């Protein structure tokens, strides 16, 4: 391995503060430079590792840029047909209720071809975690418009920008599933800055712990970038995301478990 | 008073030159190399190693998990 290092004397095992988790395999990620998929994978792998769930986890891969996800995290996987991950996750969780079962899906997968599977799995309150990477576009197939594409946003199938009169308004899937009684924890995060990575990791840890309670579906949207199809540098794309995606898809919790709300109010009462 | 000092290790072969680490570093430790790696990317490197505080901000945002971070008090 060719490497460059900072001050050599500090590089000792006892000073180690951050190293890629061993749950990430040695395969080179198939993503474009700066794509949020890689960061999202690593956070997920870290949580599965830290919670000691490597042999207890079954993930469902989507169709999309992350179709090869099973190559990158060293756990058990199933590949689903495009959009069908929540249906497959339902089957696996019902057959193996002791396992931690999650899906990882893009917006084309989850919010277009798989809309029905997503909504019905959440409505049935399947005890699975759904991780939703929303980059507002079909990445893998060349940047076509997705249901989540912003108004006025250019894509290869909306070259003059999305005209909402003809193409409808962007679908806020996370807001929709938050209204369903079957969902237990619904949140929207991002992974483009260190602070956001920390928040997403916290959300993912909560979701993994909630899954153990068998109280319904946990749903984490990660608003992400697609520098290649947005035709920007990675750093520009993250800035564009903050300025354009976040106003439409604001970050934060959309639904938190009732127990937590009671805890929060009693805490604030204590503080009063 | 003890001073916090950090040090990073960048796996050059795996870096895709996205610059996300560089803009996330609060101290300006990281810059992009003037030469490319075997894949043709201008890789990240600790251009100002003395400035590193070992906060791991760069490693947290690196999509490719390229950076390892060490920290100590001197
Ligand atoms: C049944 C079916 N229809 C269409 C496709 C073509 N297809 C592959 S990936 C994709 C869209 C993926 O977009 P998204 O889910 O947003 O993921 P991203 O690539 O952006 O991560 C489509 C339409 C397919 N593979 N299978
Ligand atoms: S096409 Fe977009 S979503 Fe796919 S790997 Fe590249 S940047 Fe990521
Ligand atoms: S974030 Fe990672 S891949 Fe991107 S330039 Fe920095 S070290 Fe390289």
Short mmCIF file of C-alpha atoms and ligand atoms in Angstrom, two decimals:
data_model
loop_
_atom_site.label_atom_id
_atom_site.label_comp_id
_atom_site.label_asym_id
_atom_site.label_seq_id
_atom_site.Cartn_x
_atom_site.Cartn_y
_atom_site.Cartn_z
CA UNK A 1 0.00 0.00 0.00
CA UNK A 2 1.42 3.37 -1.01
CA UNK A 3 0.75 5.92 1.68
CA UNK A 4 1.58 9.43 2.82
CA UNK A 5 1.72 10.19 6.51
CA UNK A 6 1.77 13.14 8.86
CA UNK A 7 4.17 13.26 11.81
CA UNK A 8 5.65 9.74 12.04
CA UNK A 9 6.28 9.66 15.83
CA UNK A 10 2.54 9.97 16.55
CA UNK A 11 1.64 6.95 14.41
CA UNK A 12 1.50 4.23 17.07
CA UNK A 13 -1.27 1.72 17.84
CA UNK A 14 -1.99 3.35 21.21
CA UNK A 15 -2.68 6.70 19.51
CA UNK A 16 -5.14 5.33 16.97
CA UNK A 17 -8.42 7.29 16.91
CA UNK A 18 -9.94 6.36 13.56
CA UNK A 19 -9.48 3.42 11.23
CA UNK A 20 -11.82 2.00 8.59
CA UNK A 21 -13.88 -0.76 10.21
CA UNK A 22 -12.91 -4.34 9.40
CA UNK A 23 -16.49 -4.96 8.29
CA UNK A 24 -15.71 -2.98 5.15
CA UNK A 25 -14.08 -5.43 2.74
CA UNK A 26 -10.94 -4.61 0.77
CA UNK A 27 -12.90 -4.19 -2.47
CA UNK A 28 -12.50 -0.77 -4.06
CA UNK A 29 -15.89 0.99 -3.92
CA UNK A 30 -17.48 1.26 -7.36
CA UNK A 31 -18.68 4.81 -6.73
CA UNK A 32 -17.66 8.06 -8.39
CA UNK A 33 -15.29 10.32 -6.39
CA UNK A 34 -17.05 12.07 -3.50
CA UNK A 35 -20.30 10.09 -3.77
CA UNK A 36 -22.16 9.85 -0.44
CA UNK A 37 -22.93 6.14 -0.95
CA UNK A 38 -19.45 5.22 0.34
CA UNK A 39 -19.80 7.29 3.51
CA UNK A 40 -23.27 5.87 4.17
CA UNK A 41 -21.91 2.32 3.76
CA UNK A 42 -19.10 2.94 6.21
CA UNK A 43 -21.38 4.38 8.89
CA UNK A 44 -23.68 1.38 8.53
CA UNK A 45 -20.74 -1.04 8.73
CA UNK A 46 -19.39 0.73 11.82
CA UNK A 47 -22.75 0.46 13.59
CA UNK A 48 -23.18 -3.24 12.75
CA UNK A 49 -19.64 -3.84 14.01
CA UNK A 50 -19.96 -1.77 17.19
CA UNK A 51 -23.33 -3.35 18.05
CA UNK A 52 -21.80 -6.81 17.58
CA UNK A 53 -24.34 -7.77 14.91
CA UNK A 54 -22.11 -9.01 12.09
CA UNK A 55 -23.44 -12.57 12.19
CA UNK A 56 -26.99 -11.47 13.11
CA UNK A 57 -27.58 -9.13 10.20
CA UNK A 58 -29.13 -9.72 6.78
CA UNK A 59 -29.06 -6.81 4.35
CA UNK A 60 -31.07 -6.41 1.17
CA UNK A 61 -29.29 -4.75 -1.76
CA UNK A 62 -31.10 -2.53 -4.23
CA UNK A 63 -30.75 -1.99 -7.93
CA UNK A 64 -28.92 1.26 -8.58
CA UNK A 65 -25.34 2.41 -8.09
CA UNK A 66 -25.25 0.50 -4.79
CA UNK A 67 -26.24 -2.78 -6.47
CA UNK A 68 -22.84 -4.24 -5.52
CA UNK A 69 -23.20 -3.33 -1.85
CA UNK A 70 -22.89 -7.03 -0.94
CA UNK A 71 -19.28 -6.83 -2.10
CA UNK A 72 -18.43 -4.03 0.31
CA UNK A 73 -19.78 -4.97 3.75
CA UNK A 74 -18.93 -8.36 5.20
CA UNK A 75 -22.36 -9.59 6.35
CA UNK A 76 -25.10 -11.81 4.86
CA UNK A 77 -26.96 -10.29 1.91
CA UNK A 78 -29.75 -10.88 -0.56
CA UNK A 79 -30.12 -9.01 -3.82
CA UNK A 80 -33.65 -7.81 -4.59
CA UNK A 81 -35.26 -6.97 -7.92
CA UNK A 82 -35.49 -3.21 -8.52
CA UNK A 83 -37.67 -1.62 -5.80
CA UNK A 84 -38.60 -4.92 -4.16
CA UNK A 85 -36.19 -4.79 -1.22
CA UNK A 86 -38.88 -4.14 1.45
CA UNK A 87 -40.88 -7.16 0.21
CA UNK A 88 -37.83 -9.40 0.39
CA UNK A 89 -36.90 -7.95 3.79
CA UNK A 90 -40.44 -8.70 5.00
CA UNK A 91 -40.11 -12.34 4.00
CA UNK A 92 -36.68 -12.75 5.56
CA UNK A 93 -37.60 -11.04 8.82
CA UNK A 94 -40.77 -13.10 9.17
CA UNK A 95 -38.88 -16.34 8.56
CA UNK A 96 -35.92 -15.37 10.74
CA UNK A 97 -37.37 -12.99 13.35
CA UNK A 98 -34.20 -13.05 15.47
CA UNK A 99 -32.12 -11.44 12.72
CA UNK A 100 -31.55 -7.73 12.19
CA UNK A 101 -32.87 -7.11 8.68
CA UNK A 102 -32.43 -3.91 6.70
CA UNK A 103 -32.74 -2.60 3.16
CA UNK A 104 -30.50 -0.02 1.49
CA UNK A 105 -32.18 1.74 -1.45
CA UNK A 106 -31.81 4.73 -3.74
CA UNK A 107 -34.63 7.10 -4.60
CA UNK A 108 -35.25 5.55 -8.01
CA UNK A 109 -35.48 2.17 -6.30
CA UNK A 110 -37.49 3.17 -3.23
CA UNK A 111 -39.59 6.11 -4.44
CA UNK A 112 -40.30 5.18 -8.08
CA UNK A 113 -40.48 1.52 -9.06
CA UNK A 114 -40.68 0.41 -5.42
CA UNK A 115 -43.19 2.95 -4.08
CA UNK A 116 -45.83 0.32 -3.36
CA UNK A 117 -43.41 -2.04 -1.59
CA UNK A 118 -42.07 0.80 0.54
CA UNK A 119 -45.45 2.13 1.60
CA UNK A 120 -47.01 -1.24 2.30
CA UNK A 121 -44.03 -2.57 4.26
CA UNK A 122 -44.09 0.61 6.39
CA UNK A 123 -47.86 0.43 6.72
CA UNK A 124 -47.68 -3.17 7.91
CA UNK A 125 -45.03 -2.05 10.36
CA UNK A 126 -42.54 -4.71 9.32
CA UNK A 127 -39.72 -4.91 11.85
CA UNK A 128 -37.03 -3.86 9.44
CA UNK A 129 -34.81 -0.82 8.93
CA UNK A 130 -35.09 0.96 5.59
CA UNK A 131 -32.12 3.12 4.60
CA UNK A 132 -33.07 5.50 1.80
CA UNK A 133 -30.35 7.32 -0.15
CA UNK A 134 -32.01 10.29 -1.81
CA UNK A 135 -29.79 11.96 -4.43
CA UNK A 136 -32.73 13.26 -6.43
CA UNK A 137 -31.80 11.33 -9.56
CA UNK A 138 -31.32 7.91 -11.17
CA UNK A 139 -27.56 7.69 -10.75
CA UNK A 140 -26.66 4.34 -12.25
CA UNK A 141 -28.57 4.63 -15.51
CA UNK A 142 -27.33 8.08 -16.50
CA UNK A 143 -29.06 10.75 -14.45
CA UNK A 144 -32.72 10.44 -15.44
CA UNK A 145 -35.37 12.35 -13.48
CA UNK A 146 -36.57 10.58 -10.34
CA UNK A 147 -39.79 11.28 -8.41
CA UNK A 148 -37.51 13.12 -5.94
CA UNK A 149 -35.89 15.44 -8.54
CA UNK A 150 -36.33 19.06 -7.43
CA UNK A 151 -38.58 21.53 -9.29
CA UNK A 152 -36.56 23.13 -12.06
CA UNK A 153 -33.71 20.63 -11.64
CA UNK A 154 -32.10 19.48 -14.88
CA UNK A 155 -31.66 15.81 -15.55
CA UNK A 156 -31.12 13.79 -18.73
CA UNK A 157 -34.90 13.36 -19.06
CA UNK A 158 -35.78 16.90 -17.93
CA UNK A 159 -33.10 18.84 -19.83
CA UNK A 160 -34.96 22.15 -19.36
CA UNK A 161 -35.54 21.47 -15.68
CA UNK A 162 -38.39 19.59 -13.96
CA UNK A 163 -41.64 21.29 -14.91
CA UNK A 164 -43.97 20.48 -12.03
CA UNK A 165 -47.05 21.23 -14.15
CA UNK A 166 -46.23 18.29 -16.39
CA UNK A 167 -44.04 16.13 -14.16
CA UNK A 168 -45.59 16.67 -10.75
CA UNK A 169 -43.88 17.78 -7.57
CA UNK A 170 -41.04 15.86 -5.88
CA UNK A 171 -42.32 13.03 -3.75
CA UNK A 172 -41.45 13.30 -0.06
CA UNK A 173 -41.46 9.61 0.75
CA UNK A 174 -40.09 10.08 4.23
CA UNK A 175 -42.90 12.48 5.14
CA UNK A 176 -45.41 10.00 3.74
CA UNK A 177 -44.13 6.99 5.70
CA UNK A 178 -43.93 9.09 8.87
CA UNK A 179 -47.74 9.42 8.75
CA UNK A 180 -48.24 5.64 8.70
CA UNK A 181 -49.03 3.93 11.99
CA UNK A 182 -46.61 1.10 11.16
CA UNK A 183 -43.46 3.25 11.35
CA UNK A 184 -41.71 3.62 14.69
CA UNK A 185 -38.75 5.90 13.99
CA UNK A 186 -38.41 8.12 10.91
CA UNK A 187 -35.58 10.54 10.37
CA UNK A 188 -33.80 12.47 7.61
CA UNK A 189 -30.04 12.96 7.75
CA UNK A 190 -27.00 13.58 5.53
CA UNK A 191 -23.38 12.42 5.43
CA UNK A 192 -21.48 15.27 3.78
CA UNK A 193 -19.84 16.92 6.83
CA UNK A 194 -18.27 15.47 10.00
CA UNK A 195 -21.16 16.82 12.13
CA UNK A 196 -23.74 15.23 9.85
CA UNK A 197 -21.84 11.95 9.80
CA UNK A 198 -22.00 11.92 13.62
CA UNK A 199 -25.75 12.61 13.59
CA UNK A 200 -26.42 9.92 11.00
CA UNK A 201 -24.40 7.44 13.00
CA UNK A 202 -26.41 8.28 16.11
CA UNK A 203 -29.67 7.87 14.17
CA UNK A 204 -28.51 4.55 12.78
CA UNK A 205 -27.54 3.27 16.21
CA UNK A 206 -30.97 4.24 17.56
CA UNK A 207 -32.69 2.51 14.65
CA UNK A 208 -30.69 -0.68 15.18
CA UNK A 209 -31.59 -0.66 18.88
CA UNK A 210 -35.28 0.06 18.17
CA UNK A 211 -35.36 -2.91 15.80
CA UNK A 212 -34.70 -5.17 18.77
CA UNK A 213 -38.00 -3.97 20.32
CA UNK A 214 -40.05 -5.25 17.35
CA UNK A 215 -42.27 -2.19 17.38
CA UNK A 216 -42.35 -1.37 13.71
CA UNK A 217 -40.44 -0.04 10.76
CA UNK A 218 -37.49 2.30 11.18
CA UNK A 219 -36.80 4.57 8.23
CA UNK A 220 -33.68 6.69 7.69
CA UNK A 221 -33.47 8.96 4.68
CA UNK A 222 -29.99 10.19 3.83
CA UNK A 223 -30.11 13.21 1.52
CA UNK A 224 -27.05 12.69 -0.65
CA UNK A 225 -25.20 13.89 -3.72
CA UNK A 226 -24.57 12.56 -7.22
CA UNK A 227 -21.70 14.70 -8.43
CA UNK A 228 -21.44 12.87 -11.75
CA UNK A 229 -25.03 13.29 -12.85
CA UNK A 230 -25.49 16.69 -11.22
CA UNK A 231 -22.40 17.57 -13.29
CA UNK A 232 -20.51 19.20 -10.42
CA UNK A 233 -17.34 18.57 -8.46
CA UNK A 234 -17.98 16.65 -5.21
CA UNK A 235 -17.41 19.76 -3.09
CA UNK A 236 -19.73 21.85 -5.31
CA UNK A 237 -22.35 19.11 -5.20
CA UNK A 238 -22.36 19.10 -1.40
CA UNK A 239 -22.83 22.87 -1.36
CA UNK A 240 -25.60 22.63 -3.98
CA UNK A 241 -27.25 19.95 -1.85
CA UNK A 242 -27.22 22.20 1.22
CA UNK A 243 -28.64 25.13 -0.73
CA UNK A 244 -31.23 23.30 -2.83
CA UNK A 245 -32.03 19.85 -1.44
CA UNK A 246 -32.17 20.70 2.28
CA UNK A 247 -34.85 23.42 1.98
CA UNK A 248 -37.08 20.85 0.25
CA UNK A 249 -35.94 17.87 2.32
CA UNK A 250 -35.17 19.41 5.73
CA UNK A 251 -32.93 17.33 8.01
CA UNK A 252 -34.13 16.06 11.37
CA UNK A 253 -36.45 13.53 13.01
CA UNK A 254 -39.93 13.20 11.52
CA UNK A 255 -41.19 10.62 13.98
CA UNK A 256 -39.70 9.50 17.25
CA UNK A 257 -41.00 6.73 19.50
CA UNK A 258 -43.69 7.74 21.99
CA UNK A 259 -41.49 6.62 24.91
CA UNK A 260 -38.86 9.11 23.85
CA UNK A 261 -41.37 11.95 23.63
CA UNK A 262 -42.54 11.25 27.18
CA UNK A 263 -38.93 11.12 28.30
CA UNK A 264 -38.20 14.41 26.56
CA UNK A 265 -41.21 16.19 28.10
CA UNK A 266 -40.47 14.91 31.57
CA UNK A 267 -36.88 16.07 31.13
CA UNK A 268 -37.96 19.52 30.02
CA UNK A 269 -40.46 19.65 32.90
CA UNK A 270 -37.59 18.86 35.22
CA UNK A 271 -35.60 21.68 33.66
CA UNK A 272 -38.46 24.18 34.02
CA UNK B 1 -0.12 22.88 29.05
CA UNK B 2 -0.32 19.66 27.07
CA UNK B 3 -0.92 20.18 23.40
CA UNK B 4 -3.04 17.85 21.26
CA UNK B 5 -1.20 16.66 18.18
CA UNK B 6 -2.57 14.48 15.44
CA UNK B 7 -1.29 12.61 12.43
CA UNK B 8 -3.05 11.07 9.44
CA UNK B 9 -2.16 8.25 7.09
CA UNK B 10 -3.61 8.48 3.57
CA UNK B 11 -3.78 5.31 1.48
CA UNK B 12 -2.77 6.92 -1.82
CA UNK B 13 -3.85 3.99 -4.01
CA UNK B 14 -7.46 4.19 -2.78
CA UNK B 15 -7.90 7.98 -2.83
CA UNK B 16 -10.24 9.31 -5.54
CA UNK B 17 -9.17 12.93 -5.14
CA UNK B 18 -12.66 14.17 -4.28
CA UNK B 19 -11.35 16.92 -1.93
CA UNK B 20 -14.16 16.37 0.59
CA UNK B 21 -11.57 15.68 3.33
CA UNK B 22 -9.64 18.83 2.46
CA UNK B 23 -12.64 21.13 2.93
CA UNK B 24 -13.71 19.30 6.11
CA UNK B 25 -10.36 19.71 7.88
CA UNK B 26 -10.76 22.56 10.39
CA UNK B 27 -7.02 23.32 10.52
CA UNK B 28 -5.96 23.29 6.86
CA UNK B 29 -3.72 20.25 7.29
CA UNK B 30 -4.74 18.58 4.03
CA UNK B 31 -4.00 19.60 0.43
CA UNK B 32 -4.18 17.78 -2.89
CA UNK B 33 -0.95 16.45 -4.36
CA UNK B 34 0.44 17.91 -7.58
CA UNK B 35 0.97 14.38 -8.89
CA UNK B 36 -1.58 11.65 -9.52
CA UNK B 37 -1.92 8.11 -8.16
CA UNK B 38 -2.04 5.03 -10.40
CA UNK B 39 -5.71 5.73 -11.16
CA UNK B 40 -5.02 9.29 -12.23
CA UNK B 41 -6.44 11.06 -9.18
CA UNK B 42 -4.69 13.97 -7.45
CA UNK B 43 -4.57 12.36 -4.01
CA UNK B 44 -4.98 14.04 -0.63
CA UNK B 45 -1.95 14.40 1.66
CA UNK B 46 -1.07 16.16 4.93
CA UNK B 47 0.60 19.25 3.44
CA UNK B 48 0.81 20.95 6.85
CA UNK B 49 1.27 18.00 9.21
CA UNK B 50 2.06 20.24 12.20
CA UNK B 51 -1.47 21.65 12.10
CA UNK B 52 -3.23 18.28 12.54
CA UNK B 53 -5.20 17.93 15.80
CA UNK B 54 -6.35 14.34 15.19
CA UNK B 55 -10.05 15.26 15.14
CA UNK B 56 -10.78 12.64 12.42
CA UNK B 57 -13.10 15.01 10.53
CA UNK B 58 -11.37 14.05 7.27
CA UNK B 59 -11.66 10.33 7.92
CA UNK B 60 -15.34 10.60 8.85
CA UNK B 61 -16.33 12.20 5.55
CA UNK B 62 -14.02 10.24 3.24
CA UNK B 63 -16.39 8.13 1.11
CA UNK B 64 -13.64 5.64 0.37
CA UNK B 65 -12.35 5.13 3.92
CA UNK B 66 -8.86 6.12 2.87
CA UNK B 67 -7.69 7.96 5.98
CA UNK B 68 -6.47 6.57 9.31
CA UNK B 69 -6.06 9.01 12.20
CA UNK B 70 -3.78 9.08 15.27
CA UNK B 71 -3.79 11.51 18.17
CA UNK B 72 -1.68 12.17 21.25
CA UNK B 73 -0.91 14.79 23.87
CA UNK B 74 2.54 16.31 23.86
C1 LIG C 1 -37.11 -3.69 -13.35
C2 LIG C 1 -36.02 -2.74 -13.71
N1 LIG C 1 -36.34 -1.54 -14.27
C3 LIG C 1 -35.40 -0.65 -14.57
C4 LIG C 1 -34.07 -0.94 -14.33
C5 LIG C 1 -33.01 0.09 -14.71
N2 LIG C 1 -32.45 0.78 -13.57
C6 LIG C 1 -31.31 0.37 -12.99
S1 LIG C 1 -30.80 1.36 -11.75
C7 LIG C 1 -32.12 2.40 -11.97
C8 LIG C 1 -32.30 3.63 -11.13
C9 LIG C 1 -31.47 3.70 -9.92
O1 LIG C 1 -31.58 4.93 -9.30
P1 LIG C 1 -31.56 5.13 -7.72
O2 LIG C 1 -32.40 4.10 -7.06
O3 LIG C 1 -31.91 6.54 -7.44
O4 LIG C 1 -30.07 4.79 -7.28
P2 LIG C 1 -28.69 5.54 -7.57
O5 LIG C 1 -28.14 4.85 -8.78
O6 LIG C 1 -28.98 6.99 -7.80
O7 LIG C 1 -27.87 5.28 -6.36
C10 LIG C 1 -32.93 1.95 -13.01
C11 LIG C 1 -34.15 2.63 -13.47
C12 LIG C 1 -33.78 -2.19 -13.76
N3 LIG C 1 -32.51 -2.55 -13.47
N4 LIG C 1 -34.75 -3.07 -13.46
S1 LIG C 2 -23.55 8.03 -10.57
FE1 LIG C 2 -24.04 9.32 -8.81
S2 LIG C 2 -24.94 7.96 -7.26
FE2 LIG C 2 -23.86 6.69 -8.77
S3 LIG C 2 -21.79 6.38 -7.91
FE3 LIG C 2 -21.70 8.14 -9.28
S4 LIG C 2 -22.02 9.91 -7.98
FE4 LIG C 2 -22.72 8.11 -6.85
S1 LIG C 3 -12.07 12.31 1.05
FE1 LIG C 3 -10.95 10.37 0.75
S2 LIG C 3 -11.10 9.90 -1.44
FE2 LIG C 3 -11.66 12.07 -1.16
S3 LIG C 3 -9.72 13.20 -1.48
FE3 LIG C 3 -9.90 12.83 0.72
S4 LIG C 3 -8.79 10.91 1.07
FE4 LIG C 3 -9.17 11.05 -1.14
#
